[in-house]
CSV table of C-alpha atoms in Angstrom, one decimal:
chain,number,residue,atom,x,y,z
A,1,MET,CA,43.6,-29.7,-4.3
A,2,TYR,CA,40.9,-28.7,-6.7
A,3,ARG,CA,38.5,-27.9,-3.8
A,4,ALA,CA,41.2,-25.8,-2.2
A,5,LEU,CA,41.7,-23.9,-5.4
A,6,LEU,CA,38.0,-23.3,-5.7
A,7,PHE,CA,37.9,-21.9,-2.2
A,8,SER,CA,40.9,-19.8,-2.8
A,9,SER,CA,39.5,-18.3,-6.0
A,10,ARG,CA,36.2,-17.4,-4.3
A,11,PHE,CA,38.0,-16.0,-1.3
A,12,MET,CA,40.2,-13.8,-3.5
A,13,ILE,CA,37.2,-12.5,-5.4
A,14,GLY,CA,35.5,-11.5,-2.2
A,15,LEU,CA,38.7,-9.9,-0.8
A,16,TRP,CA,39.3,-8.0,-4.1
A,17,ILE,CA,35.7,-6.7,-4.1
A,18,VAL,CA,36.1,-5.5,-0.5
A,19,LEU,CA,39.4,-3.8,-1.2
A,20,VAL,CA,38.1,-2.1,-4.4
A,21,SER,CA,34.9,-1.0,-2.6
A,22,ALA,CA,37.0,0.5,0.2
A,23,PHE,CA,39.3,2.3,-2.2
A,24,LEU,CA,36.4,3.6,-4.3
A,25,SER,CA,34.5,4.8,-1.2
A,26,LEU,CA,37.6,6.7,-0.1
A,27,LEU,CA,38.0,8.4,-3.5
A,28,LEU,CA,34.3,9.2,-4.0
A,29,LEU,CA,33.8,10.7,-0.5
A,30,ASN,CA,36.8,13.0,-0.7
A,31,ALA,CA,36.7,14.0,-4.4
A,32,PRO,CA,37.0,17.7,-5.2
A,33,ARG,CA,33.6,19.2,-6.0
A,34,VAL,CA,34.5,21.7,-8.7
A,35,PRO,CA,32.6,23.7,-9.9
A,36,SER,CA,30.1,23.6,-7.0
A,37,THR,CA,33.1,24.3,-4.8
A,38,PRO,CA,35.3,26.8,-6.7
A,39,PHE,CA,38.7,25.6,-5.7
A,40,ALA,CA,40.8,22.5,-6.2
A,41,SER,CA,41.9,22.2,-2.6
A,42,LEU,CA,42.1,24.1,0.6
A,43,ALA,CA,44.8,23.4,3.2
A,44,ILE,CA,45.8,24.7,6.6
A,45,SER,CA,49.5,25.4,7.1
A,46,THR,CA,50.9,24.3,10.5
A,47,THR,CA,54.0,25.4,12.4
A,48,GLU,CA,55.6,22.0,11.6
A,49,SER,CA,55.9,23.1,7.9
A,50,SER,CA,53.2,20.6,7.0
A,51,VAL,CA,49.6,21.1,5.8
A,52,ILE,CA,46.3,19.6,6.7
A,53,TYR,CA,43.7,19.4,4.0
A,54,LEU,CA,40.0,20.1,4.3
A,55,PRO,CA,37.7,18.2,2.0
A,56,ASN,CA,35.8,20.2,-0.5
A,57,PRO,CA,32.4,18.8,0.3
A,58,ILE,CA,32.3,20.4,3.7
A,59,PHE,CA,32.1,23.9,2.1
A,60,ASN,CA,28.8,25.5,1.4
A,61,CYS,CA,29.4,27.9,-1.5
A,62,THR,CA,27.4,30.6,-3.2
A,63,ALA,CA,28.3,32.6,-6.3
A,64,THR,CA,27.6,36.1,-7.6
A,65,ASP,CA,28.8,37.8,-10.7
A,66,ALA,CA,31.9,39.0,-8.9
A,67,GLN,CA,32.8,36.5,-6.3
A,68,PHE,CA,32.4,33.1,-4.6
A,69,GLN,CA,31.6,32.9,-0.9
A,70,CYS,CA,32.3,29.6,0.9
A,71,GLN,CA,31.7,28.6,4.5
A,72,ALA,CA,32.5,25.6,6.6
A,73,ASP,CA,32.5,24.7,10.3
A,74,VAL,CA,36.0,23.9,11.6
A,75,GLN,CA,36.5,23.1,15.3
A,76,ASN,CA,33.2,24.8,16.2
A,77,GLN,CA,34.2,28.0,14.4
A,78,THR,CA,33.1,29.3,11.0
A,79,LEU,CA,35.7,29.5,8.3
A,80,ASN,CA,34.7,32.0,5.6
A,81,VAL,CA,36.5,32.1,2.3
A,82,THR,CA,35.8,34.8,-0.3
A,83,LEU,CA,37.2,34.4,-3.8
A,84,LEU,CA,37.0,37.3,-6.3
A,85,LYS,CA,36.4,35.8,-9.8
A,86,GLY,CA,39.2,36.1,-12.3
A,87,SER,CA,38.4,38.2,-15.4
A,88,ASP,CA,39.6,35.5,-17.8
A,89,TYR,CA,38.7,32.3,-15.9
A,90,PRO,CA,36.4,32.3,-12.9
A,91,TYR,CA,38.1,29.3,-11.2
A,92,ASN,CA,41.4,31.2,-11.1
A,93,PRO,CA,40.4,34.0,-8.8
A,94,ASN,CA,42.5,37.1,-8.4
A,95,VAL,CA,42.0,37.6,-4.7
A,96,CYS,CA,41.4,35.2,-1.8
A,97,ARG,CA,40.2,36.5,1.6
A,98,ALA,CA,39.6,34.3,4.6
A,99,GLU,CA,38.2,34.7,8.1
A,100,TYR,CA,38.2,32.2,10.9
A,101,GLY,CA,36.0,33.1,13.9
A,102,ASN,CA,35.8,36.7,12.7
A,103,GLN,CA,39.6,36.9,12.6
A,104,LEU,CA,41.4,37.5,9.3
A,105,VAL,CA,43.8,34.8,8.3
A,106,SER,CA,46.3,34.6,5.4
A,107,CYS,CA,45.1,32.9,2.2
A,108,LYS,CA,47.6,32.3,-0.6
A,109,ASP,CA,47.4,30.8,-4.0
A,110,THR,CA,49.6,27.6,-4.4
A,111,GLY,CA,49.0,26.9,-8.0
A,112,MET,CA,46.3,25.2,-10.2
A,113,ASN,CA,45.3,21.6,-10.5
A,114,TYR,CA,42.8,19.5,-12.4
A,115,ALA,CA,39.9,18.7,-10.1
A,116,PRO,CA,38.1,17.6,-12.4
A,117,ILE,CA,38.4,21.0,-14.2
A,118,LEU,CA,41.3,23.4,-13.9
A,119,ALA,CA,41.0,25.2,-10.6
A,120,THR,CA,43.2,27.0,-8.0
A,121,MET,CA,44.6,25.5,-4.8
A,122,TYR,CA,44.8,27.6,-1.6
A,123,GLU,CA,46.7,27.4,1.7
A,124,LEU,CA,45.6,29.2,4.9
A,125,THR,CA,48.1,30.3,7.5
A,126,GLY,CA,47.7,32.0,10.9
A,127,LEU,CA,44.6,30.2,12.1
A,128,PRO,CA,44.3,30.5,15.9
A,129,LEU,CA,44.4,26.7,16.5
A,130,THR,CA,46.4,24.7,18.9
A,131,THR,CA,48.4,21.6,18.0
A,132,GLU,CA,45.8,19.4,19.5
A,133,GLN,CA,43.1,21.1,17.5
A,134,LEU,CA,45.1,20.7,14.3
A,135,GLN,CA,45.6,17.0,15.1
A,136,ALA,CA,41.9,16.6,15.7
A,137,ILE,CA,41.1,18.2,12.3
A,138,GLU,CA,43.5,15.8,10.6
A,139,ARG,CA,41.9,12.8,12.3
A,140,GLN,CA,38.4,14.0,11.5
A,141,TYR,CA,39.3,14.4,7.8
A,142,TRP,CA,41.8,11.5,7.6
A,143,GLY,CA,40.5,10.4,4.2
A,144,ILE,CA,41.5,13.4,2.2
A,145,ASN,CA,44.8,13.8,4.1
A,146,THR,CA,45.6,10.1,3.5
A,147,ILE,CA,45.0,10.6,-0.2
A,148,LYS,CA,47.1,13.7,-0.3
A,149,LYS,CA,50.0,12.0,1.5
A,150,TRP,CA,49.8,9.1,-0.9
A,151,GLY,CA,50.1,11.5,-3.9
A,152,GLU,CA,49.5,10.7,-7.5
A,153,ILE,CA,52.3,8.1,-7.8
A,154,ARG,CA,51.1,5.9,-4.9
A,155,LEU,CA,47.5,6.2,-6.2
A,156,LEU,CA,48.7,4.8,-9.5
A,157,TRP,CA,50.5,2.0,-7.7
A,158,ILE,CA,47.3,1.1,-5.9
A,159,VAL,CA,45.4,1.1,-9.1
A,160,MET,CA,47.9,-1.1,-10.9
A,161,GLY,CA,48.1,-3.5,-7.9
A,162,LEU,CA,44.3,-3.9,-7.9
A,163,ALA,CA,44.4,-4.3,-11.7
A,164,LEU,CA,47.1,-7.0,-11.6
A,165,ALA,CA,45.2,-8.8,-8.8
A,166,ALA,CA,42.1,-8.6,-11.0
A,167,GLY,CA,44.0,-10.3,-13.8
A,168,VAL,CA,45.2,-13.2,-11.5
A,169,ILE,CA,41.7,-13.6,-10.0
A,170,PHE,CA,39.7,-13.6,-13.2
A,171,GLY,CA,42.2,-15.8,-15.0
A,172,LEU,CA,42.0,-18.4,-12.2
A,173,PHE,CA,38.2,-18.1,-12.1
A,174,ALA,CA,38.0,-18.7,-15.8
A,175,TRP,CA,40.2,-21.7,-15.5
A,176,LEU,CA,38.3,-23.3,-12.6
A,177,HIS,CA,34.8,-22.2,-13.7
A,178,PRO,CA,34.3,-22.9,-17.4
A,179,GLY,CA,30.7,-21.8,-17.3
A,180,GLY,CA,28.5,-18.9,-18.4
A,181,ILE,CA,30.1,-16.3,-16.2
A,182,SER,CA,33.6,-16.9,-17.5
A,183,LYS,CA,32.5,-17.2,-21.1
A,184,GLY,CA,30.6,-13.9,-20.8
A,185,PHE,CA,33.5,-12.0,-19.2
A,186,VAL,CA,35.9,-13.3,-21.8
A,187,SER,CA,33.6,-12.2,-24.6
A,188,VAL,CA,33.3,-8.7,-23.0
A,189,ALA,CA,37.1,-8.6,-22.6
A,190,CYS,CA,37.8,-9.4,-26.2
A,191,GLY,CA,35.2,-6.8,-27.3
A,192,PHE,CA,36.9,-4.3,-25.1
A,193,GLY,CA,40.2,-5.1,-26.7
A,194,THR,CA,39.0,-4.7,-30.3
A,195,TYR,CA,37.2,-1.5,-29.3
A,196,GLN,CA,40.6,-0.1,-28.0
A,197,MET,CA,42.4,-1.3,-31.1
A,198,VAL,CA,40.1,0.3,-33.6
A,199,TRP,CA,40.0,3.5,-31.6
A,200,SER,CA,43.8,3.7,-31.2
A,201,VAL,CA,44.6,2.8,-34.8
A,202,LEU,CA,42.1,5.0,-36.6
A,203,GLY,CA,42.5,7.8,-34.0
A,204,ARG,CA,46.2,8.2,-35.1
A,205,LEU,CA,45.5,8.5,-38.8
A,206,PRO,CA,46.2,11.9,-40.4
A,207,TYR,CA,42.5,12.6,-41.0
A,208,TYR,CA,42.2,16.3,-40.5
A,209,ASP,CA,42.5,17.4,-44.1
A,210,ALA,CA,40.4,14.5,-45.4
A,211,VAL,CA,37.6,15.2,-42.9
A,212,THR,CA,37.4,19.0,-43.5
A,213,SER,CA,37.6,18.7,-47.3
A,214,HIS,CA,34.4,16.7,-47.2
A,215,GLY,CA,32.6,19.2,-45.1
A,216,LEU,CA,32.7,17.2,-41.8
A,217,THR,CA,33.7,18.7,-38.5
A,218,LEU,CA,36.2,17.0,-36.2
A,219,ASP,CA,33.5,16.5,-33.6
A,220,THR,CA,31.4,14.7,-36.2
A,221,TRP,CA,34.4,12.5,-37.2
A,222,HIS,CA,35.1,11.7,-33.5
A,223,ARG,CA,31.6,10.6,-33.0
A,224,VAL,CA,31.8,8.4,-36.2
A,225,LEU,CA,35.1,7.0,-35.0
A,226,HIS,CA,33.8,6.3,-31.5
A,227,GLY,CA,30.6,4.7,-32.9
A,228,GLY,CA,32.6,2.5,-35.3
A,229,ALA,CA,34.9,1.3,-32.5
A,230,ILE,CA,31.9,0.5,-30.3
A,231,ALA,CA,30.3,-1.4,-33.2
A,232,VAL,CA,33.4,-3.5,-33.7
A,233,GLY,CA,33.5,-4.2,-30.0
A,234,ILE,CA,29.9,-5.3,-29.9
A,235,ILE,CA,30.4,-7.6,-32.9
A,236,THR,CA,33.4,-9.1,-31.2
A,237,ILE,CA,31.4,-9.7,-28.0
A,238,LEU,CA,28.6,-11.4,-29.8
A,239,THR,CA,30.8,-13.6,-32.1
A,240,THR,CA,33.1,-14.6,-29.3
A,241,ALA,CA,30.2,-15.6,-27.1
A,242,LEU,CA,28.6,-17.6,-29.9
A,243,PHE,CA,31.9,-19.2,-30.6
A,244,LEU,CA,32.4,-20.3,-26.9
A,245,TRP,CA,28.8,-21.6,-26.8
A,246,GLU,CA,29.4,-23.3,-30.1
A,247,ARG,CA,26.6,-21.6,-32.0
A,248,LEU,CA,28.6,-20.6,-35.1
A,249,ASN,CA,29.1,-22.1,-38.5
A,250,PRO,CA,32.7,-22.5,-39.8
A,251,ILE,CA,32.8,-19.1,-41.5
A,252,GLY,CA,31.4,-17.4,-38.4
A,253,ALA,CA,33.9,-19.3,-36.2
A,254,VAL,CA,36.8,-18.0,-38.4
A,255,LEU,CA,35.5,-14.4,-38.0
A,256,ALA,CA,35.1,-14.9,-34.2
A,257,GLY,CA,38.7,-16.3,-34.1
A,258,ILE,CA,40.2,-13.3,-35.9
A,259,LEU,CA,38.4,-10.8,-33.8
A,260,SER,CA,39.2,-12.7,-30.6
A,261,VAL,CA,42.9,-12.8,-31.5
A,262,LEU,CA,43.0,-9.1,-32.3
A,263,GLY,CA,41.2,-8.4,-29.0
A,264,MET,CA,43.7,-10.6,-27.1
A,265,PHE,CA,46.6,-8.8,-28.7
A,266,GLN,CA,45.3,-5.4,-27.6
A,267,LEU,CA,44.4,-6.6,-24.1
A,268,CYS,CA,47.9,-8.1,-23.6
A,269,TRP,CA,49.6,-5.0,-25.0
A,270,SER,CA,47.5,-2.6,-23.0
A,271,SER,CA,48.1,-4.6,-19.8
A,272,LEU,CA,51.9,-4.7,-20.3
A,273,ARG,CA,52.0,-1.0,-21.2
A,274,TRP,CA,50.2,-0.1,-18.0
A,275,THR,CA,52.5,-2.4,-16.0
A,276,PHE,CA,55.7,-1.1,-17.6
A,277,VAL,CA,54.8,2.5,-17.1
A,278,HIS,CA,53.6,2.5,-13.5
A,279,LEU,CA,55.2,-0.3,-11.7
A,280,PRO,CA,59.0,0.2,-12.2
A,281,PRO,CA,59.0,3.4,-10.0
A,282,PHE,CA,57.6,1.2,-7.2
A,283,PHE,CA,60.9,-0.7,-7.3
A,284,SER,CA,63.0,2.6,-7.7
A,285,LEU,CA,63.5,2.0,-11.4
A,286,SER,CA,63.3,4.8,-13.9
A,287,THR,CA,61.5,4.7,-17.2
A,288,SER,CA,61.6,8.4,-17.9
A,289,SER,CA,64.3,8.0,-20.7
A,290,SER,CA,62.7,8.1,-24.1
A,291,HIS,CA,65.1,5.3,-25.2
A,292,VAL,CA,63.9,3.1,-22.3
A,293,GLY,CA,60.3,3.9,-23.1
A,294,TYR,CA,60.8,3.0,-26.7
A,295,VAL,CA,62.4,-0.3,-25.9
A,296,LEU,CA,59.6,-1.2,-23.4
A,297,MET,CA,57.0,-0.4,-26.0
A,298,TRP,CA,58.5,-2.8,-28.5
A,299,VAL,CA,59.1,-5.5,-25.8
A,300,SER,CA,55.4,-5.3,-24.8
A,301,MET,CA,54.3,-5.5,-28.4
A,302,ALA,CA,56.5,-8.5,-29.0
A,303,ILE,CA,55.1,-10.3,-25.9
A,304,ALA,CA,51.6,-9.4,-27.0
A,305,THR,CA,52.2,-10.8,-30.4
A,306,ILE,CA,53.5,-14.1,-28.9
A,307,PHE,CA,50.3,-14.4,-26.8
A,308,ALA,CA,48.1,-13.5,-29.8
A,309,ILE,CA,49.8,-16.3,-31.9
A,310,PHE,CA,49.3,-18.7,-29.0
A,311,THR,CA,45.7,-17.7,-28.8
A,312,ALA,CA,45.2,-18.3,-32.5
A,313,VAL,CA,46.7,-21.8,-32.1
A,314,GLN,CA,44.4,-22.6,-29.2
A,315,LEU,CA,41.3,-21.4,-31.0
A,316,TRP,CA,42.3,-23.4,-34.1
A,317,GLN,CA,42.7,-26.6,-32.1
A,318,HIS,CA,39.2,-26.0,-30.6
A,319,SER,CA,39.6,-28.7,-27.9
A,320,ARG,CA,38.4,-28.5,-24.3
A,321,GLN,CA,41.9,-27.9,-23.0
A,322,SER,CA,42.7,-25.2,-25.7
A,323,LEU,CA,39.5,-23.3,-25.0
A,324,GLN,CA,40.3,-23.4,-21.3
A,325,TRP,CA,43.7,-21.8,-22.0
A,326,PHE,CA,41.9,-19.2,-24.2
A,327,ARG,CA,39.5,-18.4,-21.4
A,328,CYS,CA,42.2,-18.2,-18.8
A,329,LEU,CA,44.5,-15.9,-20.8
A,330,SER,CA,41.7,-13.7,-22.0
A,331,GLY,CA,40.3,-13.4,-18.4
A,332,SER,CA,43.8,-12.6,-17.0
A,333,PHE,CA,44.7,-9.9,-19.5
A,334,GLY,CA,41.1,-8.7,-19.8
A,335,GLY,CA,40.9,-8.3,-16.0
A,336,VAL,CA,44.1,-6.2,-15.9
A,337,ALA,CA,43.2,-4.0,-18.9
A,338,ILE,CA,39.6,-3.4,-17.9
A,339,ALA,CA,40.3,-2.7,-14.2
A,340,ALA,CA,43.3,-0.5,-15.0
A,341,ASN,CA,41.3,1.6,-17.6
A,342,VAL,CA,38.2,1.9,-15.4
A,343,LEU,CA,40.2,2.9,-12.3
A,344,MET,CA,42.5,5.3,-14.2
A,345,ALA,CA,39.4,6.9,-15.8
A,346,LEU,CA,37.9,7.3,-12.3
A,347,LEU,CA,41.0,8.9,-10.9
A,348,LEU,CA,41.1,11.3,-13.8
A,349,GLY,CA,37.4,12.1,-13.7
A,350,LEU,CA,37.5,12.8,-9.9
A,351,GLY,CA,40.5,15.1,-10.3
A,352,TYR,CA,43.1,13.0,-8.5
A,353,ILE,CA,45.4,12.8,-11.5
A,354,ASP,CA,45.9,14.9,-14.6
């Protein structure tokens, strides 16, 4: 049974790495390239009232003081798009003109999107392309069209599915492999939790008047706050690692325990908040009501408090079994929280969500 669990854990790690690598490759290869490409997206309208998206990276764009000029080869013809820069914001052009094979086609503004800066989306109509050619374009650029068909909601579901899988895998790995890798990951996870806690708590304080009255700018205060949160996170990583490797005196062990419990609380709360926000719509459940959101926030906080207390008890007992529980829970919630935060930040940074 133990050997089967070891094999399963290693297989799941390999499978998770393959899935994450494939997902990241799909996102990175099709991400909007604003400002090098001066629009958020460009789509071709078809007679079936659907659209086929062209990936930004295929366009070669040049800029002058007055306009952007972009070109791409589409079905062995040159697509030229000219955008006159807006007077207030260059990536919200006033006029879009398009030519396909020396034939004028309609180019209309369909709104603005974050990609990863605010830029305009366009749609082309009237291209002299047959149904077979349009289908060939969609097959050629299946990546961006798949992402667009998924939409923001399904991308978030995929991220949360990968994050929850990471929690299960890392928790099982920490339980089965009580060695240096699991101890190191648990230490980093607890440090990440305390970093988030310091940042979220101090970032909500009404500091504007106090900061400006002492001659500091808000940017300076944000750097101090960010640096302080990082410092607490690093201290937590070091003390937790020394605690797990039994290199601390009793006073140091108490400090490590307090920081680890705080980190565990934040990891659990963060994991539950991500889950409660993004997974219910997958099951056709709504959490848009402010009352429902308020209840879920307190439920997640209560559950996180229970796990934090349980963690404190396990660390106080300091037995082989209790430390194994600590590694397992920290690995599970740490896997969910870290994976969700990293993947969400990637989606935001690449311009897929706003």
